[in-house]
Structure formats: C-alpha cells, structure tokens
Amino acid sequence: MLLKLAWRNIFRNKRRSLITTSSIIFAVLFAVFMRSLQFGAYGNMLDNIVGSYMGYIQVHNKGFWEEKTIDNSFSVEEIEHLTSSENITYLSPRIEGFALASFKDESKPVALLGLDAATEKEHINLDEKVVEGHYFSAEHKGLLVGKGLRDIMKLKLGDTLVFLGQGYQGSMASGLYPIVGFIDLKTPELNKRTVIMNLDHAQELFALPGLVTTALVGIDGDDWQGAQQEVIAAIDTNALEVMNWQEMLPELQQLISVDKAGGTFVLMILYSIITFSLFGTVLMLTEERSFEFGVLVAIGMGKNKIIQVAILETILMAIAGVIAGLVLAFPIVLYFNINPINLSGQMQEVVEKFGFEALIPTSLDPSIALTHSGIIFLIVLVVNLYTIFKIKSLNPTTAMRK
C-alpha cells in the first residue's frame, strides 16, 4: 500500500520528480566519466610502459639493473622450470643491448631489443603494434624499427641498418639487417630509440649463444606480488634478481600515487558539490510539500507512515536516477575508450616530454561505475534525512497556513 502510494506521488508531481532524478543522473554520469578517464590514463601508461616493454615481473642477473651491460647475462635454462607453475603463463627471454645504428650519413645510438617473435606475438600482441610493413620472424634477419627513429633517420621499408657495438666479454658486435616493419610502442621516447630483432639474431650479434639479459614473467591474473614471491622461491637468488614494475619504475609508481591523491581530492570536491546540490533540491521540494504533509497529518495519517512513504519515494527516484545515469554513462565511456582523447599543442608536448603517449582513453572497469553510483545512492539517502526531520517536527496548523 505504501509503495503504491509512493509510486503515485512520484508521477503526481512530474516536475518535482524530474528535478530530483535529473540531479542524480548528472551526478552519476559526471562521477563515473571523470573516474573512468583517470583510471584509463593509468591503465594506458602501465600497458604501454610496463605491460608491453618492462613487464610486471622481470628476472635478470644480479647487478644488471645497476649496470645494464651484455656481460650481465644468464642462461635461460636457469628459469625454464618456472612455466610449470599454475600462476605463470609464459616466459619472454630478451636481450637488451646498445649499438650505433647507421644508415647512409645518419648514425644514432639505439636500444637493441632481442625478442622471441612467437612468444611476443602470442602473449603480448606485439604484431598489432606494427604500423607499416610486417611482423618479423625467426627465419629472416628482419628488423622492427620504432616509428620515431624512422622519422629521425628518414628510413623506409627494405633499407638496411648497420650496427656497431660491444658484444659479450669485449667482443665486437657488428652486422647488417634489413628493415621489415615500423612499430608504434605507444611511448614517444621508446619509439625514438628502439630497434627490435629476433632473439636468435641478437644472440648471434652480441656473441651470446644460449644467454639472455632479462626475462619477462607472464602471470595469470593481477596478483603480480604473489607471483613475484613464487618466482623468488623457485630460483637461485644468489645469482639472479627478481624485480616488479614498482621497483623498476618507482617514478611511475610515485606519479600514479600522487595523481590518484589529487584525483581523490577533486572527487571529494565533486561529491561535496553533488551533496549540496541535492540537498538544495530536497530542501526546496520539502518546503514545497509542507502543506501536503500538514494536510496528511491533520486527517489522521501518522508521521511515521508519511516518513516511510517519503523514504520509498526517495529510494525509487534514486534507483531510477542511478540506473539512468549508468545507462547514459556507458556509451560515453565506451566511445572514449575506443576513441581516446588526443592531447594537442602544449599539453601534448608536456606529456610526451615525460615519455608518455598523448592519449587518454577511459577505463571499462565495471567496479568504477558500481562504486561511484553506490556512493551517490547513499548521498541521496543521507540528504533526504532533512525530509524525515522536517516531517517529525511538523506542526500541521502552521504547515497548512503556508
């Protein structure tokens, strides 16, 4: 009976219901979109720098992180047994070296990355980052060159790069390799200095038969902390070192932490604005209904019954507003996930100066929508305590004179 009465009250005064519901819809839409944008930016940074390049967990020779030389290498056989673990899905052995790359009159120092073509294609989708030409293979001595380096050295498909550097234990590393493709690593700094070749050819170039400098550990799920401890327990830590992305990139972790704190502060301001906005709406509508409440009390309806009806009205409008807000937010968030915001001008220069891609996609994490719609639902219930207080202290004679 009370639910039916509350339902009728909502439609009896459509203007009042529309004002309240619209406030809730706007609050949900704005909060979900803003937070999705923020977490999307974090995810994009981690995916570009950590997921595709550094790895969430990395194994290397002790001392390699402090002195990244070819001599600090190890045999991949020492860690092959890790793939038998349920939480570890794959190992991606790599060689990280440096050499001078020359083409015609142009010479540039580059980071040479030796990768297993099949592993990177299957687990990291490196082939999807090729923007021109085709993916490299173990059969041919082809190179993938960062698109930034392509522009700097004015390279084309089929051109040959000459490498000169230092190999294992002071040996000479030199060779000629054709370019089969150009790649977008999504990070301007990496694009300007990275050249990728197959692992076997990198081992041949640097005279490292059977040796690698690093190995990325692919994990099942998001528990990289637990996986790191599992790897540490399974290898010889006197010879090898296991690091996670936060240890390898403390600056990135600090940047995300500071930005999250700033985002939380902005969100608190947003929630304060939403709270006062909703309270203003509730205050106005409660005063508008004083005569109605006074009449109901005067004809014998108990205040507790009126409060129950008012609470049911609030819950129904809050549910409708939250659902409508989520329905409107989803296509907007999806659109900006597929078509990220492309920063331009000075903002683009600032972002790329720090080595990040000047794109901000939104996150499709459902927990963002559920969390913030739930918070706004609670805010709506809290601000409607004023209505309860007003009904409790209502004097029907005074209310009916208004």
Short mmCIF file of C-alpha atoms in Angstrom, two decimals:
data_model
loop_
_atom_site.label_atom_id
_atom_site.label_comp_id
_atom_site.label_asym_id
_atom_site.label_seq_id
_atom_site.Cartn_x
_atom_site.Cartn_y
_atom_site.Cartn_z
CA MET A 1 0.00 0.00 0.00
CA LEU A 2 2.75 2.45 1.00
CA LEU A 3 4.82 1.50 -2.06
CA LYS A 4 1.81 2.09 -4.30
CA LEU A 5 1.23 5.49 -2.67
CA ALA A 6 4.91 6.43 -3.09
CA TRP A 7 4.79 5.40 -6.76
CA ARG A 8 1.71 7.55 -7.37
CA ASN A 9 3.28 10.52 -5.58
CA ILE A 10 6.26 10.39 -7.93
CA PHE A 11 4.05 10.69 -11.01
CA ARG A 12 1.59 13.09 -9.41
CA ASN A 13 4.18 15.86 -9.48
CA LYS A 14 6.30 15.12 -12.54
CA ARG A 15 8.28 18.38 -12.34
CA ARG A 16 9.46 17.67 -8.80
CA SER A 17 10.38 14.08 -9.62
CA LEU A 18 12.17 15.13 -12.79
CA ILE A 19 14.30 17.72 -10.94
CA THR A 20 15.38 15.17 -8.31
CA THR A 21 16.06 12.37 -10.79
CA SER A 22 17.96 14.68 -13.17
CA SER A 23 20.26 15.77 -10.32
CA ILE A 24 21.07 12.13 -9.56
CA ILE A 25 21.60 11.28 -13.25
CA PHE A 26 24.04 14.16 -13.71
CA ALA A 27 25.93 13.23 -10.53
CA VAL A 28 26.35 9.57 -11.60
CA LEU A 29 27.28 10.49 -15.16
CA PHE A 30 29.91 13.04 -14.15
CA ALA A 31 31.48 10.96 -11.36
CA VAL A 32 31.72 7.75 -13.43
CA PHE A 33 33.12 9.50 -16.50
CA MET A 34 35.71 11.51 -14.56
CA ARG A 35 36.97 8.47 -12.62
CA SER A 36 36.97 6.26 -15.75
CA LEU A 37 39.09 8.86 -17.51
CA GLN A 38 41.57 8.98 -14.64
CA PHE A 39 41.93 5.20 -14.30
CA GLY A 40 42.05 4.85 -18.08
CA ALA A 41 45.08 7.15 -18.15
CA TYR A 42 46.82 4.99 -15.52
CA GLY A 43 45.98 1.80 -17.39
CA ASN A 44 47.27 3.24 -20.65
CA MET A 45 50.58 4.23 -19.04
CA LEU A 46 51.03 0.83 -17.41
CA ASP A 47 50.09 -1.06 -20.56
CA ASN A 48 52.45 0.93 -22.78
CA ILE A 49 55.47 1.04 -20.49
CA VAL A 50 55.02 -1.94 -18.18
CA GLY A 51 52.80 -4.46 -19.95
CA SER A 52 54.41 -4.24 -23.38
CA TYR A 53 58.02 -3.35 -22.57
CA MET A 54 59.28 -3.70 -18.99
CA GLY A 55 56.92 -6.41 -17.77
CA TYR A 56 55.16 -6.59 -14.39
CA ILE A 57 57.84 -9.04 -13.20
CA GLN A 58 61.34 -9.30 -14.62
CA VAL A 59 64.18 -11.73 -13.92
CA HIS A 60 67.77 -10.72 -14.64
CA ASN A 61 71.31 -11.33 -13.49
CA LYS A 62 72.21 -9.74 -10.17
CA GLY A 63 73.73 -6.36 -10.89
CA PHE A 64 72.15 -5.97 -14.34
CA TRP A 65 69.69 -3.29 -13.22
CA GLU A 66 72.54 -1.13 -11.89
CA GLU A 67 74.86 -1.84 -14.84
CA LYS A 68 72.99 -2.80 -18.00
CA THR A 69 75.76 -4.44 -19.97
CA ILE A 70 75.73 -7.52 -22.17
CA ASP A 71 78.20 -9.18 -19.79
CA ASN A 72 75.50 -9.31 -17.08
CA SER A 73 73.64 -12.13 -18.81
CA PHE A 74 72.45 -15.59 -17.77
CA SER A 75 71.32 -18.86 -19.31
CA VAL A 76 67.59 -19.09 -19.98
CA GLU A 77 67.76 -22.74 -18.86
CA GLU A 78 68.07 -21.48 -15.27
CA ILE A 79 64.45 -20.27 -15.26
CA GLU A 80 62.68 -22.56 -17.77
CA HIS A 81 61.14 -24.58 -14.92
CA LEU A 82 59.07 -21.53 -13.86
CA THR A 83 56.49 -22.23 -16.58
CA SER A 84 55.37 -25.34 -14.66
CA SER A 85 53.75 -23.05 -12.07
CA GLU A 86 49.98 -22.52 -12.34
CA ASN A 87 50.26 -18.74 -11.83
CA ILE A 88 52.95 -18.24 -14.51
CA THR A 89 51.66 -18.40 -18.07
CA TYR A 90 54.83 -17.72 -20.08
CA LEU A 91 58.44 -16.54 -20.07
CA SER A 92 59.69 -13.99 -22.57
CA PRO A 93 63.51 -14.13 -22.69
CA ARG A 94 65.13 -10.98 -24.03
CA ILE A 95 68.42 -9.37 -24.85
CA GLU A 96 68.72 -5.67 -24.09
CA GLY A 97 71.79 -4.16 -25.71
CA PHE A 98 73.03 -0.92 -27.20
CA ALA A 99 74.69 -0.19 -30.51
CA LEU A 100 75.34 2.56 -33.00
CA ALA A 101 72.91 2.28 -35.92
CA SER A 102 73.96 3.78 -39.26
CA PHE A 103 72.12 4.45 -42.49
CA LYS A 104 73.82 6.49 -45.22
CA ASP A 105 75.15 9.60 -43.46
CA GLU A 106 72.94 9.20 -40.39
CA SER A 107 74.15 7.49 -37.21
CA LYS A 108 72.21 7.17 -33.96
CA PRO A 109 72.73 5.26 -30.70
CA VAL A 110 69.84 2.82 -30.32
CA ALA A 111 68.48 0.31 -27.83
CA LEU A 112 68.60 -3.11 -29.49
CA LEU A 113 65.95 -5.46 -28.21
CA GLY A 114 66.19 -9.17 -29.00
CA LEU A 115 62.81 -10.91 -28.58
CA ASP A 116 61.29 -14.29 -29.28
CA ALA A 117 58.95 -13.42 -32.16
CA ALA A 118 56.42 -16.20 -31.49
CA THR A 119 56.16 -15.57 -27.72
CA GLU A 120 55.74 -11.81 -28.11
CA LYS A 121 53.09 -12.29 -30.78
CA GLU A 122 51.08 -14.83 -28.80
CA HIS A 123 51.16 -13.26 -25.34
CA ILE A 124 51.93 -9.54 -25.74
CA ASN A 125 50.38 -8.95 -29.20
CA LEU A 126 53.47 -7.14 -30.41
CA ASP A 127 52.44 -7.77 -34.02
CA GLU A 128 49.42 -5.48 -33.51
CA LYS A 129 51.76 -2.54 -32.91
CA VAL A 130 53.27 -2.76 -36.42
CA VAL A 131 52.09 0.36 -38.30
CA GLU A 132 53.93 -0.24 -41.59
CA GLY A 133 55.39 -3.35 -43.21
CA HIS A 134 55.05 -6.72 -41.49
CA TYR A 135 55.99 -8.51 -38.28
CA PHE A 136 59.48 -10.02 -38.01
CA SER A 137 60.18 -13.75 -37.82
CA ALA A 138 62.87 -16.16 -36.63
CA GLU A 139 63.58 -17.28 -40.21
CA HIS A 140 64.69 -13.92 -41.58
CA LYS A 141 67.05 -11.26 -40.24
CA GLY A 142 64.42 -8.55 -40.33
CA LEU A 143 64.15 -5.54 -38.03
CA LEU A 144 61.22 -3.70 -36.48
CA VAL A 145 62.14 -0.03 -36.03
CA GLY A 146 60.36 2.49 -33.81
CA LYS A 147 58.37 4.97 -35.88
CA GLY A 148 60.09 7.89 -34.15
CA LEU A 149 63.52 6.60 -35.20
CA ARG A 150 62.16 6.10 -38.72
CA ASP A 151 61.30 9.79 -38.94
CA ILE A 152 64.62 10.91 -37.44
CA MET A 153 66.78 8.78 -39.78
CA LYS A 154 64.36 9.03 -42.75
CA LEU A 155 64.12 5.24 -43.11
CA LYS A 156 61.95 3.22 -45.47
CA LEU A 157 60.95 -0.43 -45.68
CA GLY A 158 63.76 -2.51 -47.16
CA ASP A 159 66.53 -0.15 -46.01
CA THR A 160 69.47 -1.78 -44.26
CA LEU A 161 70.81 -0.66 -40.89
CA VAL A 162 74.45 -1.22 -39.98
CA PHE A 163 75.11 -1.90 -36.29
CA LEU A 164 78.37 -1.42 -34.43
CA GLY A 165 78.70 -2.08 -30.72
CA GLN A 166 80.28 -4.15 -27.99
CA GLY A 167 79.40 -7.81 -27.61
CA TYR A 168 79.89 -10.35 -24.85
CA GLN A 169 83.13 -10.01 -22.86
CA GLY A 170 84.56 -7.28 -25.06
CA SER A 171 83.90 -8.89 -28.43
CA MET A 172 82.91 -6.75 -31.42
CA ALA A 173 79.20 -6.67 -32.29
CA SER A 174 78.52 -5.71 -35.89
CA GLY A 175 76.05 -6.65 -38.59
CA LEU A 176 73.74 -5.56 -41.40
CA TYR A 177 70.00 -6.09 -41.08
CA PRO A 178 67.10 -5.12 -43.38
CA ILE A 179 64.03 -3.28 -42.08
CA VAL A 180 60.80 -5.26 -42.49
CA GLY A 181 58.47 -3.09 -40.44
CA PHE A 182 57.95 0.03 -38.35
CA ILE A 183 56.37 -0.21 -34.94
CA ASP A 184 54.48 2.09 -32.58
CA LEU A 185 55.42 1.27 -28.99
CA LYS A 186 52.94 3.92 -27.77
CA THR A 187 55.67 5.78 -25.91
CA PRO A 188 57.46 8.59 -27.80
CA GLU A 189 60.78 8.02 -26.04
CA LEU A 190 60.81 4.30 -26.90
CA ASN A 191 59.76 4.99 -30.49
CA LYS A 192 62.76 7.28 -30.98
CA ARG A 193 65.43 4.80 -29.87
CA THR A 194 64.19 1.21 -30.14
CA VAL A 195 65.12 -1.40 -32.74
CA ILE A 196 63.74 -4.94 -32.37
CA MET A 197 65.16 -8.15 -33.83
CA ASN A 198 64.57 -11.83 -33.21
CA LEU A 199 66.26 -13.29 -30.13
CA ASP A 200 68.43 -15.76 -32.09
CA HIS A 201 69.82 -12.98 -34.26
CA ALA A 202 70.51 -10.77 -31.23
CA GLN A 203 72.39 -13.66 -29.58
CA GLU A 204 74.42 -14.04 -32.77
CA LEU A 205 75.12 -10.29 -33.00
CA PHE A 206 76.28 -9.93 -29.39
CA ALA A 207 78.00 -13.37 -29.26
CA LEU A 208 75.60 -14.64 -26.57
CA PRO A 209 74.79 -18.26 -27.52
CA GLY A 210 72.07 -19.52 -25.17
CA LEU A 211 72.28 -16.42 -22.97
CA VAL A 212 69.82 -13.58 -22.30
CA THR A 213 69.95 -10.39 -20.23
CA THR A 214 66.36 -10.35 -18.97
CA ALA A 215 63.20 -12.44 -18.95
CA LEU A 216 59.66 -11.14 -18.55
CA VAL A 217 57.42 -13.36 -16.44
CA GLY A 218 53.83 -13.54 -17.66
CA ILE A 219 51.31 -14.06 -14.86
CA ASP A 220 47.76 -15.39 -14.70
CA GLY A 221 45.58 -12.60 -13.26
CA ASP A 222 46.60 -9.41 -11.46
CA ASP A 223 48.42 -10.83 -8.44
CA TRP A 224 51.93 -9.91 -9.52
CA GLN A 225 53.07 -9.54 -5.88
CA GLY A 226 52.21 -13.18 -5.17
CA ALA A 227 53.77 -14.31 -8.45
CA GLN A 228 56.97 -12.42 -7.62
CA GLN A 229 57.31 -14.27 -4.31
CA GLU A 230 56.69 -17.55 -6.12
CA VAL A 231 59.47 -16.80 -8.63
CA ILE A 232 61.88 -15.76 -5.86
CA ALA A 233 61.27 -19.07 -4.08
CA ALA A 234 61.90 -21.08 -7.27
CA ILE A 235 65.21 -19.60 -8.49
CA ASP A 236 68.77 -19.12 -7.27
CA THR A 237 68.57 -15.62 -5.78
CA ASN A 238 72.33 -15.57 -5.22
CA ALA A 239 72.82 -15.32 -8.98
CA LEU A 240 69.51 -13.91 -10.21
CA GLU A 241 67.32 -10.98 -9.19
CA VAL A 242 63.52 -10.66 -9.43
CA MET A 243 62.01 -7.18 -9.67
CA ASN A 244 58.45 -5.96 -10.10
CA TRP A 245 57.43 -2.88 -12.09
CA GLN A 246 57.17 -0.67 -9.00
CA GLU A 247 60.79 -1.46 -8.10
CA MET A 248 61.96 -0.91 -11.68
CA LEU A 249 59.92 2.26 -12.24
CA PRO A 250 59.50 3.97 -8.84
CA GLU A 251 58.99 7.33 -10.57
CA LEU A 252 55.97 5.99 -12.45
CA GLN A 253 54.53 4.47 -9.28
CA GLN A 254 55.05 7.77 -7.43
CA LEU A 255 53.45 9.72 -10.29
CA ILE A 256 50.37 7.47 -10.23
CA SER A 257 50.12 7.68 -6.42
CA VAL A 258 50.32 11.49 -6.42
CA ASP A 259 47.84 11.75 -9.27
CA LYS A 260 45.45 9.36 -7.52
CA ALA A 261 45.61 11.50 -4.38
CA GLY A 262 44.87 14.58 -6.49
CA GLY A 263 42.03 12.76 -8.23
CA THR A 264 40.56 11.70 -4.89
CA PHE A 265 40.69 15.32 -3.67
CA VAL A 266 38.91 16.52 -6.82
CA LEU A 267 36.37 13.72 -6.37
CA MET A 268 35.72 14.84 -2.79
CA ILE A 269 35.06 18.36 -4.07
CA LEU A 270 32.74 16.90 -6.70
CA TYR A 271 30.86 14.88 -4.08
CA SER A 272 30.57 18.00 -1.90
CA ILE A 273 29.06 19.91 -4.83
CA ILE A 274 26.73 17.00 -5.58
CA THR A 275 25.70 16.76 -1.91
CA PHE A 276 24.88 20.48 -1.61
CA SER A 277 23.14 20.45 -4.98
CA LEU A 278 20.95 17.50 -3.99
CA PHE A 279 20.35 18.99 -0.55
CA GLY A 280 19.23 22.25 -2.15
CA THR A 281 16.81 20.32 -4.33
CA VAL A 282 15.49 18.32 -1.36
CA LEU A 283 15.17 21.48 0.75
CA MET A 284 13.17 23.26 -1.95
CA LEU A 285 10.90 20.30 -2.61
CA THR A 286 10.34 19.57 1.09
CA GLU A 287 9.29 23.16 1.75
CA GLU A 288 7.03 22.96 -1.29
CA ARG A 289 5.32 19.90 0.19
CA SER A 290 4.83 21.32 3.70
CA PHE A 291 1.13 21.97 3.04
CA GLU A 292 0.70 18.43 1.70
CA PHE A 293 2.37 16.91 4.77
CA GLY A 294 0.30 19.14 7.08
CA VAL A 295 -2.97 18.01 5.48
CA LEU A 296 -1.98 14.33 5.77
CA VAL A 297 -1.20 14.72 9.48
CA ALA A 298 -4.41 16.69 10.03
CA ILE A 299 -6.60 13.95 8.53
CA GLY A 300 -5.03 11.36 10.81
CA MET A 301 -2.15 9.82 8.89
CA GLY A 302 0.72 9.07 11.26
CA LYS A 303 4.02 10.86 10.78
CA ASN A 304 5.86 7.53 10.66
CA LYS A 305 3.70 6.46 7.72
CA ILE A 306 4.42 9.73 5.91
CA ILE A 307 8.15 9.26 6.56
CA GLN A 308 8.00 5.72 5.16
CA VAL A 309 6.27 6.96 2.01
CA ALA A 310 8.84 9.78 1.63
CA ILE A 311 11.72 7.31 2.04
CA LEU A 312 10.19 4.96 -0.54
CA GLU A 313 9.81 7.88 -2.96
CA THR A 314 13.48 8.77 -2.43
CA ILE A 315 14.64 5.17 -2.94
CA LEU A 316 12.58 4.76 -6.12
CA MET A 317 13.85 8.04 -7.61
CA ALA A 318 17.43 7.26 -6.53
CA ILE A 319 17.30 3.82 -8.18
CA ALA A 320 15.82 5.32 -11.36
CA GLY A 321 18.41 8.13 -11.40
CA VAL A 322 21.37 5.81 -10.79
CA ILE A 323 20.27 3.32 -13.47
CA ALA A 324 19.60 6.11 -15.98
CA GLY A 325 22.96 7.70 -15.14
CA LEU A 326 24.78 4.40 -15.73
CA VAL A 327 22.89 3.81 -18.98
CA LEU A 328 23.90 7.27 -20.23
CA ALA A 329 27.48 6.94 -18.95
CA PHE A 330 28.20 3.58 -20.61
CA PRO A 331 28.12 4.70 -24.29
CA ILE A 332 30.15 7.82 -23.45
CA VAL A 333 32.79 5.82 -21.57
CA LEU A 334 32.83 3.18 -24.34
CA TYR A 335 33.23 5.83 -27.04
CA PHE A 336 36.24 7.44 -25.35
CA ASN A 337 37.74 4.00 -24.69
CA ILE A 338 37.65 3.26 -28.43
CA ASN A 339 38.45 6.88 -29.41
CA PRO A 340 40.79 8.22 -26.69
CA ILE A 341 41.12 11.94 -26.05
CA ASN A 342 44.07 13.11 -28.14
CA LEU A 343 46.01 15.86 -26.41
CA SER A 344 47.43 18.54 -28.66
CA GLY A 345 49.51 21.69 -28.52
CA GLN A 346 51.45 22.50 -25.35
CA MET A 347 49.72 19.75 -23.37
CA GLN A 348 50.92 17.15 -25.87
CA GLU A 349 54.49 18.46 -25.65
CA VAL A 350 54.45 18.32 -21.85
CA VAL A 351 53.08 14.76 -21.74
CA GLU A 352 55.49 13.45 -24.40
CA LYS A 353 58.40 15.18 -22.64
CA PHE A 354 57.83 12.76 -19.74
CA GLY A 355 57.81 9.84 -22.19
CA PHE A 356 54.08 9.15 -22.21
CA GLU A 357 51.67 8.81 -25.09
CA ALA A 358 49.46 11.90 -25.52
CA LEU A 359 46.27 9.83 -25.49
CA ILE A 360 43.79 9.44 -22.63
CA PRO A 361 41.33 6.55 -23.01
CA THR A 362 38.61 5.76 -20.48
CA SER A 363 38.61 2.61 -18.38
CA LEU A 364 35.86 0.00 -18.80
CA ASP A 365 36.38 -1.40 -15.30
CA PRO A 366 32.80 -2.06 -14.02
CA SER A 367 33.88 -1.52 -10.40
CA ILE A 368 34.25 2.21 -11.14
CA ALA A 369 30.59 2.54 -12.14
CA LEU A 370 29.33 0.34 -9.31
CA THR A 371 31.41 2.10 -6.64
CA HIS A 372 30.51 5.67 -7.54
CA SER A 373 26.87 5.01 -8.34
CA GLY A 374 26.64 3.33 -4.91
CA ILE A 375 28.23 6.36 -3.22
CA ILE A 376 25.81 8.75 -4.92
CA PHE A 377 22.89 6.50 -3.94
CA LEU A 378 24.00 6.78 -0.30
CA ILE A 379 24.40 10.57 -0.62
CA VAL A 380 20.80 10.80 -1.86
CA LEU A 381 19.57 8.81 1.14
CA VAL A 382 21.61 10.94 3.57
CA VAL A 383 20.43 14.33 2.26
CA ASN A 384 16.84 13.10 2.49
CA LEU A 385 17.25 12.84 6.25
CA TYR A 386 16.22 16.50 6.16
CA THR A 387 12.79 15.46 4.88
CA ILE A 388 12.44 12.99 7.77
CA PHE A 389 13.48 15.66 10.29
CA LYS A 390 11.01 18.13 8.76
CA ILE A 391 8.12 15.66 8.95
CA LYS A 392 8.99 14.68 12.54
CA SER A 393 8.93 18.32 13.69
CA LEU A 394 5.91 19.24 11.55
CA ASN A 395 3.13 21.33 13.07
CA PRO A 396 0.08 20.69 10.84
CA THR A 397 -1.61 24.02 11.69
CA THR A 398 1.49 26.04 10.80
CA ALA A 399 2.18 23.93 7.69
CA MET A 400 -1.35 24.42 6.30
CA ARG A 401 -1.11 28.20 6.67
CA LYS A 402 1.87 28.33 4.24
#
